Structures are given as structure tokens and as C-alpha cells.
XYZ file of C-alpha atoms in Angstrom:
756
model
C 90.580 71.605 161.753
C 93.371 69.706 160.103
C 92.203 70.818 156.685
C 92.310 74.464 157.613
C 95.761 74.067 159.064
C 96.979 72.373 155.901
C 95.558 75.050 153.678
C 96.878 77.882 155.834
C 100.529 77.941 154.633
C 99.543 77.685 150.937
C 97.054 80.560 151.302
C 99.717 82.638 153.001
C 102.205 81.964 150.203
C 99.605 82.888 147.568
C 98.810 86.103 149.456
C 102.521 86.901 149.747
C 103.059 86.320 146.011
C 100.115 88.580 145.179
C 101.483 91.284 147.456
C 104.897 91.099 145.786
C 103.344 91.420 142.332
C 101.334 94.453 143.424
C 104.444 95.974 144.959
C 106.347 95.489 141.695
C 103.517 97.159 139.799
C 103.608 100.132 142.188
C 107.351 100.508 141.906
C 108.333 103.762 140.190
C 110.262 103.807 136.978
C 113.385 105.839 137.734
C 116.232 106.693 135.386
C 119.166 109.013 135.881
C 121.409 109.669 132.903
C 123.201 112.531 131.168
C 121.173 114.762 128.909
C 122.104 113.560 125.430
C 122.334 115.532 122.248
C 122.962 113.613 119.026
C 126.643 114.479 119.164
C 126.983 113.244 122.731
C 124.904 110.143 121.958
C 127.181 109.210 119.064
C 130.224 109.684 121.259
C 128.720 107.692 124.121
C 127.412 104.889 121.894
C 130.461 104.964 119.587
C 128.408 105.205 116.452
C 130.085 103.898 113.315
C 129.073 103.239 109.747
C 126.676 100.339 109.314
C 128.262 97.130 108.170
C 127.551 96.753 104.481
C 125.915 93.605 103.282
C 128.133 91.078 101.610
C 125.322 89.608 99.581
C 126.447 91.391 96.427
C 129.911 89.849 96.804
C 128.648 86.345 97.481
C 126.547 86.407 94.338
C 129.733 86.407 92.275
C 131.530 83.774 94.337
C 131.382 80.095 93.486
C 131.880 77.183 95.831
C 130.426 73.752 96.335
C 128.434 74.877 99.383
C 126.977 77.863 97.554
C 126.083 75.773 94.520
C 124.332 73.253 96.754
C 122.486 75.985 98.641
C 121.377 77.555 95.360
C 120.164 74.192 94.055
C 118.176 73.484 97.218
C 116.724 76.990 97.192
C 115.619 76.762 93.560
C 114.531 73.092 93.747
C 113.079 72.763 97.260
C 111.845 69.209 96.697
C 115.456 68.019 97.021
C 115.590 69.494 100.511
C 112.390 68.092 102.021
C 111.652 64.901 100.067
C 114.703 62.903 101.389
C 113.526 63.667 104.929
C 109.880 62.868 104.212
C 108.385 60.797 107.102
C 106.652 58.094 105.078
C 104.937 56.343 107.980
C 103.526 59.521 109.471
C 102.513 61.524 106.416
C 102.080 59.282 103.364
C 98.586 58.012 104.204
C 97.307 61.525 104.877
C 98.866 62.860 101.674
C 97.366 60.025 99.604
C 93.885 60.593 101.025
C 94.266 64.342 100.560
C 95.544 63.969 96.992
C 92.600 61.734 96.069
C 90.130 64.208 97.593
C 91.675 67.134 95.720
C 91.703 65.174 92.445
C 88.000 64.408 92.844
C 87.395 68.169 93.085
C 89.975 68.990 90.425
C 88.252 66.903 87.745
C 84.904 68.762 87.582
C 86.493 72.131 88.285
C 89.053 71.627 85.529
C 86.339 70.825 83.002
C 84.181 73.728 84.185
C 86.915 76.361 84.379
C 88.135 75.491 80.877
C 84.645 76.334 79.701
C 84.922 79.578 81.652
C 88.168 80.368 79.816
C 86.437 79.880 76.466
C 88.303 76.630 75.727
C 87.322 72.986 75.184
C 86.911 71.251 78.586
C 89.798 68.821 78.055
C 92.271 71.694 78.305
C 91.119 72.187 81.875
C 92.332 68.665 82.587
C 95.710 69.447 81.010
C 95.915 72.566 83.216
C 95.154 70.376 86.228
C 98.077 68.056 85.510
C 101.217 69.787 84.192
C 101.270 72.907 86.449
C 100.428 70.884 89.566
C 103.334 68.501 89.056
C 105.766 71.354 88.267
C 104.730 73.145 91.466
C 105.377 69.931 93.417
C 109.040 70.245 92.380
C 109.587 73.984 92.840
C 106.996 75.248 95.357
C 107.599 76.052 99.018
C 104.014 75.962 100.315
C 102.954 72.565 101.611
C 99.197 73.071 101.511
C 98.007 75.191 98.561
C 96.373 73.394 95.649
C 97.689 74.782 92.366
C 95.556 74.434 89.258
C 92.541 75.991 87.581
C 90.867 78.870 89.413
C 87.692 80.781 88.579
C 89.199 84.293 88.651
C 92.136 83.320 86.468
C 89.854 81.469 84.063
C 87.506 84.396 83.608
C 90.502 86.683 82.969
C 91.744 84.244 80.335
C 88.245 84.030 78.909
C 88.028 87.802 78.520
C 91.245 87.670 76.466
C 90.289 84.709 74.263
C 86.779 86.003 73.579
C 88.007 89.503 72.750
C 90.842 88.432 70.433
C 89.021 85.440 68.903
C 85.298 86.289 68.972
C 82.656 84.059 67.430
C 81.882 86.573 64.675
C 85.382 86.059 63.212
C 84.602 82.371 62.575
C 81.198 82.543 60.937
C 80.835 80.259 57.964
C 79.616 81.969 54.803
C 77.119 79.271 53.815
C 74.890 78.922 56.878
C 76.205 81.684 59.215
C 77.199 79.148 61.870
C 80.365 79.331 63.921
C 83.285 77.145 62.872
C 83.921 75.876 66.396
C 86.975 73.828 65.444
C 88.841 76.809 63.966
C 87.691 79.051 66.819
C 88.822 76.607 69.499
C 92.199 76.160 67.784
C 92.753 79.928 67.736
C 91.673 80.321 71.363
C 93.889 77.457 72.541
C 96.853 79.116 70.859
C 95.973 82.433 72.503
C 95.593 80.836 75.940
C 98.802 78.791 75.739
C 100.816 81.791 74.488
C 99.290 83.866 77.281
C 100.355 81.199 79.795
C 103.938 81.286 78.503
C 104.030 85.091 78.836
C 102.556 84.938 82.330
C 105.195 82.378 83.289
C 108.006 84.492 81.858
C 106.834 87.512 83.836
C 106.561 85.537 87.072
C 109.907 83.753 86.697
C 111.675 86.990 85.774
C 110.182 88.890 88.699
C 111.022 86.051 91.066
C 114.657 85.833 89.959
C 115.180 89.574 90.545
C 113.529 89.234 93.992
C 110.495 91.242 92.976
C 108.112 89.257 95.137
C 107.333 92.374 97.167
C 105.268 93.715 94.224
C 102.283 91.916 95.705
C 102.419 94.235 98.719
C 100.838 96.919 96.536
C 97.740 94.733 96.412
C 96.257 95.223 99.862
C 93.809 92.731 101.339
C 90.737 94.984 100.797
C 91.837 95.462 97.183
C 92.278 91.724 96.564
C 88.976 90.843 98.233
C 87.078 93.551 96.380
C 88.673 92.427 93.130
C 87.879 88.731 93.626
C 84.308 89.589 94.642
C 83.810 91.570 91.436
C 85.509 88.799 89.456
C 83.082 86.276 90.955
C 80.192 88.437 89.742
C 81.809 88.451 86.294
C 82.091 84.651 86.457
C 78.458 84.323 87.516
C 77.217 86.477 84.640
C 79.438 84.647 82.141
C 77.778 81.316 83.063
C 74.219 82.514 82.518
C 74.385 81.616 78.810
C 75.101 77.981 79.741
C 72.406 77.940 82.424
C 69.709 79.204 80.018
C 71.114 77.654 76.842
C 71.510 81.006 75.065
C 73.854 82.091 72.312
C 75.225 85.547 73.144
C 77.355 87.948 71.164
C 80.035 87.908 73.925
C 80.754 91.654 74.253
C 84.101 92.657 75.731
C 85.765 95.784 77.053
C 84.373 98.393 79.481
C 80.711 97.924 80.461
C 80.688 94.451 78.852
C 79.089 93.056 82.020
C 76.158 95.455 81.656
C 75.730 94.609 77.981
C 75.819 90.877 78.760
C 73.156 91.165 81.475
C 70.929 93.219 79.175
C 71.369 90.704 76.358
C 70.528 87.789 78.670
C 67.394 89.582 79.835
C 66.398 90.299 76.245
C 66.889 86.679 75.128
C 65.321 84.961 78.160
C 62.259 83.913 76.114
C 64.644 81.866 73.937
C 65.886 79.788 76.902
C 66.082 76.005 76.523
C 63.852 74.525 79.209
C 65.812 71.273 79.413
C 69.052 73.178 79.992
C 67.519 75.323 82.744
C 66.075 72.288 84.527
C 69.400 70.446 84.280
C 71.309 73.414 85.757
C 68.800 73.903 88.587
C 68.752 70.228 89.577
C 72.558 70.017 89.497
C 72.837 73.218 91.544
C 70.388 71.970 94.183
C 72.223 68.647 94.484
C 75.578 70.406 94.891
C 74.219 72.789 97.540
C 72.638 69.934 99.510
C 75.864 67.919 99.455
C 77.871 70.941 100.627
C 75.422 71.489 103.490
C 75.765 67.850 104.485
C 79.550 68.149 104.400
C 79.377 71.179 106.714
C 77.099 69.407 109.203
C 78.882 66.051 109.150
C 82.423 67.418 108.955
C 83.474 65.895 112.262
C 82.093 62.469 111.449
C 83.393 62.041 107.883
C 86.984 60.995 107.141
C 86.777 63.049 103.913
C 84.115 65.324 102.398
C 81.469 63.737 100.215
C 82.575 64.210 96.582
C 79.399 65.997 95.559
C 80.846 67.504 92.390
C 82.210 64.184 91.133
C 78.976 62.340 91.976
C 76.965 65.044 90.230
C 79.146 64.834 87.129
C 78.943 61.043 86.979
C 75.192 61.063 87.583
C 74.551 63.848 85.066
C 76.702 62.123 82.439
C 74.871 58.830 82.945
C 71.445 60.469 82.778
C 72.437 62.497 79.719
C 73.680 59.384 77.940
C 70.714 57.216 78.950
C 67.943 59.744 78.342
C 69.567 61.507 75.380
C 69.352 65.047 76.732
C 71.077 66.524 73.685
C 68.907 64.789 71.090
C 65.535 64.978 72.901
C 65.735 68.249 74.818
C 68.461 70.241 73.045
C 70.772 70.327 76.062
C 74.292 71.325 75.036
C 76.947 68.781 76.081
C 80.735 68.817 76.343
C 81.277 66.799 73.168
C 84.418 65.072 71.994
C 87.189 64.691 74.595
C 90.372 63.357 73.001
C 92.175 60.552 74.792
C 95.842 61.020 75.737
C 98.159 63.987 76.049
C 98.742 66.552 73.341
C 102.300 67.144 72.094
C 104.076 70.347 73.161
C 103.704 73.363 70.888
C 105.778 76.518 70.668
C 103.993 79.784 71.546
C 103.238 82.290 68.811
C 105.601 85.292 69.066
C 103.273 87.318 66.842
C 100.736 87.376 69.684
C 103.154 88.680 72.330
C 102.456 92.350 71.616
C 98.686 91.803 71.925
C 98.928 89.792 75.125
C 101.729 91.470 77.105
C 99.456 93.816 79.093
C 96.960 91.127 80.031
C 99.821 88.727 80.810
C 101.346 91.069 83.369
C 97.968 91.656 85.036
C 97.223 87.927 85.215
C 100.749 87.234 86.511
C 100.352 89.704 89.391
C 96.800 88.627 90.297
C 97.676 84.919 90.183
C 100.703 85.415 92.397
C 98.780 87.624 94.840
C 96.140 84.924 95.326
C 98.709 82.135 95.683
C 101.043 83.916 98.109
C 98.222 85.183 100.320
C 96.836 81.657 100.735
C 100.332 80.211 101.108
C 101.190 82.584 103.953
C 97.925 81.826 105.742
C 98.655 78.086 105.773
C 102.338 78.628 106.607
C 101.422 80.732 109.628
C 98.872 78.149 110.721
C 101.303 75.208 110.498
C 104.541 76.922 111.509
C 106.729 76.952 108.416
C 108.042 79.638 106.074
C 107.010 80.436 102.507
C 109.607 82.107 100.269
C 107.661 84.677 98.222
C 110.332 84.966 95.523
C 110.619 81.187 95.101
C 106.815 80.965 95.031
C 106.872 83.450 92.168
C 109.440 81.311 90.344
C 107.505 78.089 91.026
C 104.205 79.537 89.839
C 105.966 81.023 86.810
C 107.539 77.713 85.834
C 104.153 76.018 86.250
C 102.596 78.468 83.799
C 105.599 78.555 81.462
C 105.939 74.786 81.052
C 102.174 74.366 81.146
C 101.804 76.878 78.302
C 104.179 74.842 76.160
C 101.857 71.853 76.706
C 98.798 73.978 75.776
C 97.562 74.814 79.270
C 96.037 78.145 80.246
C 97.304 80.270 83.200
C 96.628 78.861 86.658
C 96.917 79.885 90.281
C 95.689 78.177 93.442
C 92.128 77.443 94.516
C 90.948 78.363 97.992
C 88.338 75.589 98.156
C 90.742 72.852 97.027
C 93.481 74.155 99.338
C 91.118 73.950 102.316
C 90.179 70.389 101.336
C 93.856 69.462 100.931
C 94.585 70.735 104.439
C 91.469 69.356 106.150
C 91.831 65.815 104.730
C 95.308 65.346 106.183
C 97.589 66.803 103.519
C 101.034 67.593 104.893
C 103.174 68.282 101.806
C 102.939 68.741 98.056
C 103.035 64.942 97.735
C 99.256 65.350 97.901
C 99.452 67.639 94.855
C 101.605 65.136 92.977
C 99.143 62.323 93.733
C 96.200 64.438 92.549
C 98.034 65.282 89.310
C 98.748 61.567 88.676
C 95.077 60.786 89.217
C 94.155 63.476 86.664
C 96.720 61.925 84.277
C 94.926 58.580 84.503
C 91.639 60.305 83.661
C 93.216 62.096 80.672
C 94.698 58.894 79.286
C 91.896 56.417 79.979
C 88.679 57.913 81.354
C 88.291 61.327 79.709
C 86.095 60.143 76.846
C 83.478 58.898 79.335
C 82.437 62.525 80.008
C 81.526 63.373 76.393
C 77.803 63.453 77.234
C 78.260 65.690 80.280
C 75.870 68.695 79.979
C 77.580 72.082 80.003
C 74.791 73.338 82.251
C 76.079 71.011 84.999
C 79.549 72.513 84.680
C 78.012 76.006 84.865
C 76.098 74.997 88.009
C 79.340 73.642 89.497
C 81.081 76.966 88.861
C 78.225 79.046 90.290
C 77.920 76.946 93.472
C 81.692 77.213 94.032
C 81.433 81.006 93.838
C 79.600 81.106 97.165
C 82.687 81.889 99.227
C 83.827 84.757 97.013
C 80.337 86.226 96.601
C 79.894 86.248 100.379
C 82.893 88.580 100.629
C 80.295 91.322 100.162
C 79.888 90.972 103.932
C 83.280 92.713 104.248
C 81.492 96.046 103.846
C 80.031 96.106 107.340
C 83.203 95.326 109.355
C 85.264 97.632 107.127
C 82.778 100.459 107.780
C 83.390 100.011 111.491
C 87.134 99.383 111.398
C 88.593 101.531 108.603
C 86.546 103.488 106.091
C 89.545 104.202 103.896
C 89.944 100.450 103.362
C 86.221 100.280 102.669
C 86.638 102.969 100.022
C 89.419 100.925 98.389
C 87.170 97.831 98.453
C 84.237 99.673 96.888
C 86.288 101.449 94.201
C 87.970 98.149 93.271
C 84.648 96.336 93.140
C 82.858 98.951 91.035
C 85.830 99.571 88.705
C 86.260 95.843 88.068
C 82.570 95.393 87.369
C 82.334 98.326 84.970
C 85.766 98.396 83.323
C 86.472 94.658 83.147
C 89.179 92.739 85.003
C 92.368 94.267 83.537
C 91.384 97.949 83.617
C 89.612 97.448 86.942
C 92.787 96.167 88.576
C 94.833 99.045 87.167
C 92.327 101.598 88.467
C 92.257 99.893 91.874
C 96.057 99.898 92.254
C 96.395 103.526 91.146
C 93.578 104.587 93.460
C 95.042 102.793 96.490
C 98.479 104.330 95.872
C 96.920 107.793 95.503
C 95.144 107.249 98.805
C 98.499 106.524 100.438
C 99.837 109.833 99.115
C 96.716 111.690 100.236
C 96.916 110.163 103.704
C 100.527 111.290 104.076
C 99.464 114.768 102.972
C 96.781 114.889 105.644
C 98.473 113.529 108.778
C 97.578 114.375 112.342
C 99.537 117.357 113.658
C 99.697 117.885 117.391
C 101.194 119.999 120.130
C 102.571 117.741 122.833
C 102.457 118.181 126.565
C 104.220 116.355 129.371
C 102.308 113.723 131.284
C 102.895 114.671 134.956
C 105.956 113.144 136.634
C 107.044 111.284 133.498
C 109.236 111.801 130.462
C 106.272 110.944 128.226
C 104.816 113.584 125.885
C 101.361 113.244 124.371
C 98.874 115.325 122.394
C 97.323 117.882 124.743
C 94.062 117.687 122.779
C 93.731 113.966 123.519
C 95.253 113.700 127.008
C 93.596 115.990 129.523
C 96.413 115.596 132.068
C 99.168 116.364 129.558
C 100.452 119.898 130.120
C 102.513 122.077 127.832
C 105.911 122.923 129.280
C 105.998 126.700 129.917
C 108.153 128.445 127.326
C 108.557 125.334 125.152
C 106.394 124.163 122.248
C 106.680 120.503 121.197
C 105.303 119.733 117.729
C 104.782 116.356 116.051
C 103.387 115.039 112.776
C 102.002 111.506 112.488
C 103.579 111.002 109.023
C 107.019 111.360 107.527
C 107.865 114.693 105.913
C 108.716 114.656 102.215
C 108.151 116.713 99.084
C 104.392 116.107 98.976
C 103.655 117.417 102.484
C 106.694 119.498 103.497
C 104.903 122.801 102.901
C 101.818 121.551 104.736
C 104.058 120.572 107.659
C 105.508 124.086 107.895
C 102.086 125.710 107.630
C 100.611 123.438 110.294
C 103.566 124.100 112.597
C 103.147 127.868 112.350
C 99.400 127.574 112.824
C 99.577 125.255 115.855
C 102.143 127.430 117.600
C 99.584 130.229 117.816
C 101.891 132.820 116.270
C 101.560 134.348 112.814
C 105.242 133.839 112.077
C 105.208 135.200 108.530
C 103.324 138.357 109.520
C 105.608 138.955 112.478
C 108.708 138.566 110.304
C 107.250 140.918 107.689
C 106.461 143.615 110.277
C 109.907 143.261 111.820
C 111.626 143.664 108.482
C 109.573 146.767 107.655
C 110.565 148.418 110.929
C 114.193 147.488 110.358
C 114.072 149.081 106.919
C 112.722 152.263 108.464
C 115.559 152.251 110.978
C 117.972 151.682 108.145
C 116.692 154.784 106.365
C 117.075 156.868 109.555
C 120.649 155.666 110.062
C 121.802 156.558 106.539
C 122.519 160.286 107.318
C 124.455 159.298 110.430
C 126.509 156.847 108.390
C 127.352 159.511 105.841
C 128.377 161.915 108.589
C 130.427 159.178 110.246
C 132.162 158.458 106.968
C 132.991 162.169 106.487
C 134.306 162.466 110.045
C 136.390 159.387 109.497
C 137.948 161.055 106.458
C 138.864 164.174 108.514
C 140.414 162.019 111.143
C 142.606 160.350 108.576
C 143.701 163.709 107.188
C 144.637 164.966 110.635
C 146.572 161.858 111.364
C 148.462 162.201 108.142
C 149.215 165.860 108.714
C 150.298 165.328 112.274
C 152.523 162.535 111.244
C 154.526 164.918 109.107
C 157.840 165.630 110.781
C 158.173 169.219 109.321
C 156.136 171.064 112.013
C 157.290 174.332 113.552
C 157.688 174.515 117.237
C 155.836 177.848 117.165
C 152.668 176.292 115.688
C 152.249 173.706 118.425
C 149.621 175.710 120.308
C 147.498 176.232 117.193
C 147.719 172.567 116.414
C 146.516 171.633 119.912
C 143.477 173.887 119.616
C 142.616 172.376 116.231
C 143.140 168.924 117.688
C 140.654 169.565 120.545
C 137.879 170.533 118.131
C 138.654 167.533 115.993
C 138.543 165.209 119.001
C 135.038 166.505 119.833
C 133.892 165.651 116.337
C 135.535 162.231 116.642
C 133.681 161.581 119.893
C 130.353 162.425 118.230
C 131.195 160.169 115.302
C 132.310 157.367 117.608
C 129.072 157.686 119.550
C 127.019 157.426 116.380
C 129.147 154.496 115.248
C 128.604 152.752 118.580
C 124.861 153.369 118.297
C 124.901 151.863 114.833
C 126.948 148.918 116.040
C 124.462 148.303 118.831
C 121.528 148.488 116.405
C 121.272 144.726 115.804
C 121.139 144.086 119.573
C 118.590 146.830 120.038
C 116.425 145.640 117.108
C 114.603 142.948 119.091
C 110.863 142.396 118.915
C 110.466 144.112 122.262
C 112.579 147.095 121.242
C 110.630 147.401 117.999
C 107.326 147.290 119.845
C 106.245 144.001 118.324
C 104.451 141.198 120.195
C 106.699 138.423 121.433
C 105.835 134.707 121.243
C 104.849 133.161 124.557
C 107.542 130.512 124.136
C 111.287 130.756 123.689
C 112.003 127.272 122.329
C 110.464 124.952 119.761
C 111.072 121.180 119.783
C 110.312 119.191 116.629
C 109.544 115.545 117.431
C 110.899 113.767 114.326
C 110.382 110.227 115.590
C 107.864 109.517 112.809
C 110.321 110.322 110.022
C 111.359 107.240 108.045
C 113.349 109.169 105.440
C 114.106 112.722 104.360
C 114.461 114.184 100.890
C 115.946 117.479 99.701
C 112.603 119.265 100.031
C 112.320 118.143 103.651
C 115.865 119.366 104.358
C 115.111 122.804 102.918
C 111.851 122.968 104.834
C 113.581 122.183 108.142
C 116.258 124.803 107.464
C 113.573 127.380 106.698
C 111.859 126.524 109.995
C 115.124 127.161 111.868
C 115.609 130.460 110.028
C 112.059 131.773 110.476
C 111.672 130.932 114.154
C 115.108 132.256 115.027
C 114.103 135.516 113.385
C 111.266 135.841 115.893
C 113.662 134.933 118.722
C 112.610 131.277 119.148
C 115.339 128.647 119.239
C 114.565 125.380 117.435
C 115.608 121.883 118.485
C 114.967 118.469 116.972
C 114.453 115.187 118.795
C 114.079 111.417 118.415
C 115.539 111.003 114.922
C 116.264 107.447 113.869
C 119.825 106.654 112.868
C 119.066 106.214 109.120
C 117.400 109.637 109.133
C 120.432 111.153 110.864
C 122.640 109.604 108.181
C 120.449 111.166 105.483
C 120.664 114.540 107.228
C 124.443 114.232 107.192
C 124.505 113.199 103.542
C 122.318 116.193 102.659
C 124.764 118.535 104.475
C 122.001 119.678 106.812
C 124.326 120.287 109.743
C 126.518 123.399 109.590
C 127.812 126.121 111.868
C 124.315 127.402 112.732
C 122.573 124.002 112.987
C 124.786 121.462 114.672
C 124.184 117.995 116.047
C 123.883 119.623 119.434
C 120.484 120.890 118.254
C 119.362 117.275 117.816
C 118.532 115.286 120.953
C 117.994 111.633 121.739
C 114.474 112.190 123.027
C 111.871 114.903 123.339
C 112.459 115.075 127.078
C 116.176 115.733 126.557
C 115.371 118.589 124.212
C 112.787 120.081 126.582
C 115.134 119.949 129.587
C 117.896 121.602 127.602
C 115.531 124.299 126.316
C 114.388 125.092 129.857
C 117.980 125.411 131.038
C 118.941 127.613 128.071
C 115.979 129.879 127.284
C 116.695 131.956 124.177
C 120.305 130.751 123.991
C 122.157 129.073 121.163
C 124.997 127.935 123.406
C 125.076 124.261 124.254
C 126.306 123.023 127.597
C 128.440 119.893 127.383
C 127.001 117.624 130.091
C 123.726 117.955 131.960
C 121.776 115.515 134.054
C 118.068 114.771 133.661
C 115.996 112.906 136.209
C 112.499 111.559 135.784
């Protein structure tokens, strides 16, 4: 009993609160305001010119505060490192940096092989760019360094410009690997300098938005195709084959055919080594996935595999006994900086720009994902500068172009990495390996590196699963994905990307040329207007047509907009205008004799006036003059009547008077709320719409223009005596109410009231 009494007041309060909420939901939305044309809206809101940005002025001003802000913006490490919480973050960053370095070592060696370079240059590319990004980058979690897609793009350049056939020795027809590797290193380092110059230049001019032209379906389709290219490129190391390394369009097909043709020549020891290494790597990755919650850091499967394979190769003698190809000599220490070769710039500039854009697109997309997840901001332009400086300085120290790795970035985040201190620690660990431990991996089989690359392609190859959700969600995006994938596979990485970008931009144009056109009706008892074909309760307002396009109107679709408008209104406007003009011409021909007669009568009248104005008239001739004047007045009355009939002709020449069908509406409202800009073609098209519909006695109004569009209409001198701002209304409902109150009238009432 006591319990029920205690719970009674709380239940009553809950019931009361629920009732109040329901009452609020049932409450009608009621607004009463003046009907607003654009002119009245500007007067009421006191519209003025937008305040111009002062950024252009501040660029040319110099002060201590601005210099400091510029320094902190261009060298972000000075902003966050002094405030670095050592106790909270250092341990996590050290553990994360060590984990990333353990992955970076085998991937650097493997991806250098993928780029057609000696493996040690993968270690250089895992040190210099990473440390430079630590100083200039704004993302706290991405792992900059070697990446499979970038490496295969570099490899396509080095193998095409320095193919094996150019280094055949005359005596025994073998390849001079030392000369070939020297040429390829120079190509790759020069390419890295060019890539860095492009990225730094684009970043300084705030061109970071260029990556927006690479949509997510395009990037995922491109990286999936690139992973297939990477997979095929590693088959020669898996089977121990010597291929001719074709390049250019269809090179992937030629490579697959050549591998199939030379399969009988495979080295059994190499195949077994690759398979065993691949199985070990897959098993370790599966264990990491299952034991993720129980392990402080992932098991370093790649590093353990490399160490084990190197030990077995050295102990068993895989190269001497089974013909397994190994990494070979790895020089100890860093190489001195070398200037790029300007003679190669012309050959590399196209590939450099492509690699610069792709590398930045991958880095910024990952950077924004982590920034959103952890609640900080990534500056896309500074990221472009940071990545560019990493490639530029790295190229001087004989590195090849780099970006960021998705797998290493995920490890850096999951093992407790909080800042790029983790990246700096991983680069220092790689430096120790370069200086002291690099030569220990001379007996590492290349097949193990190939297996490492192939196993790490799993994530990108599984992006093929995108096809199913894209089919359900957006088939245009699926088309972009498929075209990008197929073009990249068949035309190689550079041409494939160009085709993909052009195709996606053309699709944007096509989609704006084929928007959804609709006639709007009013949802009962509201000021909301929706497509009558989609909303069964929406009703067209009698006498008023409301038309809307789902896309902006510009030169590519302006004519289609006009045609769709005339078609949706249910009136053949052009035919009606043509018939009206023909009938008016016939009337004109009938009125010509009357005009001639009127002109002649007017001449007689002038003569009489002149004669009667003469003062030398006899008093005896007054009677004769009066008689003559009476007959002349009769003629003048006939002429005046014909002149009045002619003067009334324009008023009489309506569609109804001419016997032509009249439209079932007297007003047309153009909902321009979807317009983001207008060009000169759009302005002319809108003026033609006003002219044509007025000729069939339909008044035209516009509604819901955004302020920038209104400003562009003003700049294009769209408004004049016949089309004023009083034909433009703040909303569709305002325009409809005005049209109902002024059917077939061009006069605008100053202040009206609308209620809804």
C-alpha cells in the first residue's frame, strides 16, 4: 500500500510530462507576415553588400603576431610539441612507434622491390620522409612511408624508362644490374623531387581542394585495380621467373600471359618459400584478429617471418642449393644527398603530377578519418605541403615517392599512438637498422618479400565487395567504380586515373543535364509545395503552375530546362505563339487599306484646317464653307472610327478574340531555390521564358532565389522595366498568393498579408 502511494506522484508527473509533449507535437505551426517580394524583402531586411574578406590585405601586412602565426601554421610541431603531455602520451607513442617500425622494416624492403629498386632504398624511404612529416604534418595518426600503390606507380615508371633490355651485356646477354639499378634510382629520386615540388606548390596556393575531384568510389576502384597490378607484378618473384616487363596499355594482360607461358620454368624452391611465408603471415594475422583484445600489441608476424626466412636461407643455403633469389648486398650507412637530373624532368612531369595527386588523396582521406574519430582538425593545404616536403627532401636523399599506409596507420592508432612522436620513434628505429643491422638481411629471399606484399594486399583486394552495396545505394557511383577499375587494369595506372577523373566529371555534367523536373502542388493547410507526382495529397493551385528543377540552370541544360517547362505545363507554347502571330499578320494585312484611307483623310483634314485658317474669306461664302465642312466632318468621323478600331486592335487581339485555346492557368511560378549560380545563357533563357509565356497571356514569377543568385541577376542586368524585383518572391507560397490575388495582372500591390 505504501509502495503504491509512493509511486503514485511520480507516475502522475511522468504522465503529465508525456501529455505536455504530445500537446506540443499537436500544436499548429502558425505564421502571419507580409507577403514579400524581393524588393520588399531587401527593404525589410536592409540588405547591403557583403563584407569583403580582408585576407588579401593581411597577406601583404607584416607584424610579429602574423609572422608567429605563419611559422606555427607552416611548422605545426612548434605548436603542439611544447604542450606535449609526456606522462600521459609518451609510453603509448613509444610502443606505437616500435610497432610501426617492426612493420615498416619488411614493408620498406618489399615495396622497394615493387618499385624496381634495390631493397635498401625502401629503408631510406622509411626514414627521411617520416621524420620530415613529423615536423610539418597536421595528422596525429597516419603512418607516412612506403605504400604499395605508390610503389607500383613508381615501378611502372622505372621499368618503362629503364627496362632490362637497355642494360644487356654484349658478351653473355645478361643484365648489368648495377648500371640498371643506378639508372632506376636516379629516375625514382628525380621523380620524388618532382612529386614534392608539385605537392608543395599546390599546397602553398591553397589547392588542396583538388582532391575533391577524386570521389571515394573513384579512389577505392583505383586502389583495388592498383592492388591487382601489384599482385601480378609479384608473380615473377613468387615463381622465380625472368619476365620481359612490358609497360603501357594492356601491360597487365601481357604480363599474365607471359607468366602463364613460362610457368614450366618456375623454380620449385622459390615457390615453396613464397607459399610457406604466405601461410605463416596469414596465420599470424588471423591470430592477431582473434587475440586483439588480449595482446598489448599485435604479433610482429612480418618481422618474425623475415628473421626466420633470413636465418633459414643463410643456414640452408637456399640460393646456392635451390636457386632461390635473395636480396643481396645491403650497404651499411646512409647515402650522401644527390641533386636530381633536370634532363629527366620532361619525361617524368606527367607521371609526377599523377603520383602527387594520388598520394595526397590517399593521405588526406585517411587523415580526415582519424581526425574525425579523435576530434581534431587536419589542414588539407598544410598536409599537401608536409607530404610534398617529405617527397622533395626524400628525393634529394635518393628516396622514391611515398604516401601513407592504411595498415600501418591502423596499427599506430590501435597500439596507443597519440601524435607523430610515434612516427619519429619509428623513423629512428629504421635509422638504427640502416646504420647497423641492414647487412643482416642480405640472405633474405625475395619470394618472402613478395609474399609479404601479397598478404598485405588483402584489405585493398577485398574492396571488390563495394560492388554490392553500391548497386543498392547508388548505381552511378558503381559505374564510376567499375570504369575506374577496368580503365586502370587495362590502361595502366597513369592513363587509368586520367580516364577515371574525366569520366566522373562527365557524369557530373550529364547528371546536371538530366535533372528531375516537377510540377509542384500545395500540401493541404501548409505553405509547403511538393511534386504532385510523388505526393498524392499535394494539389495544384487552380490557375497557377509551379515548376521546379532539381539542378542549377546553366549553359549545358538551359535549353532543356525551357523545353521541360513548356512540356510539363501541358501547353504547346511555341505552336500557340506561332498560330497567334499568323492570325495577327492576317489582321495586319486587312488593316492596311484602312490605314491608307485614314492617312488620306488625315491629309484632307489638314488642308481644310489650313484653308479655314486663312483670314481672306468672303462673308458671302460662309454658307458654302459650312456645307463643305459638314461633309468633311462626316469623313473625319469615319476616319476617326477606323483609327479607334486600329488603336483598339492590340487589346482585341487576345487568344480568345483570335479564337485560339487559352492555357488553363494565368500565372507561372518558377521555384529557383536549387540555383547555385547563373550564367549569361541562364539569364537569356529566363528572359525568353518571361517573353514567351506573357505572349500567351501567362504572367511569370520567380521565387526562393538565394542572395548570391540575386546578386548575379543584378550584375547581369536581368531586372528592367518589364521584369522587376517585384516579380521575385521570398518563397513559392508568397508568389502563389500574389498570383491568386492578381490573375493576369502585371501590377504589383505594395503590402499584402499571407496566413498559413
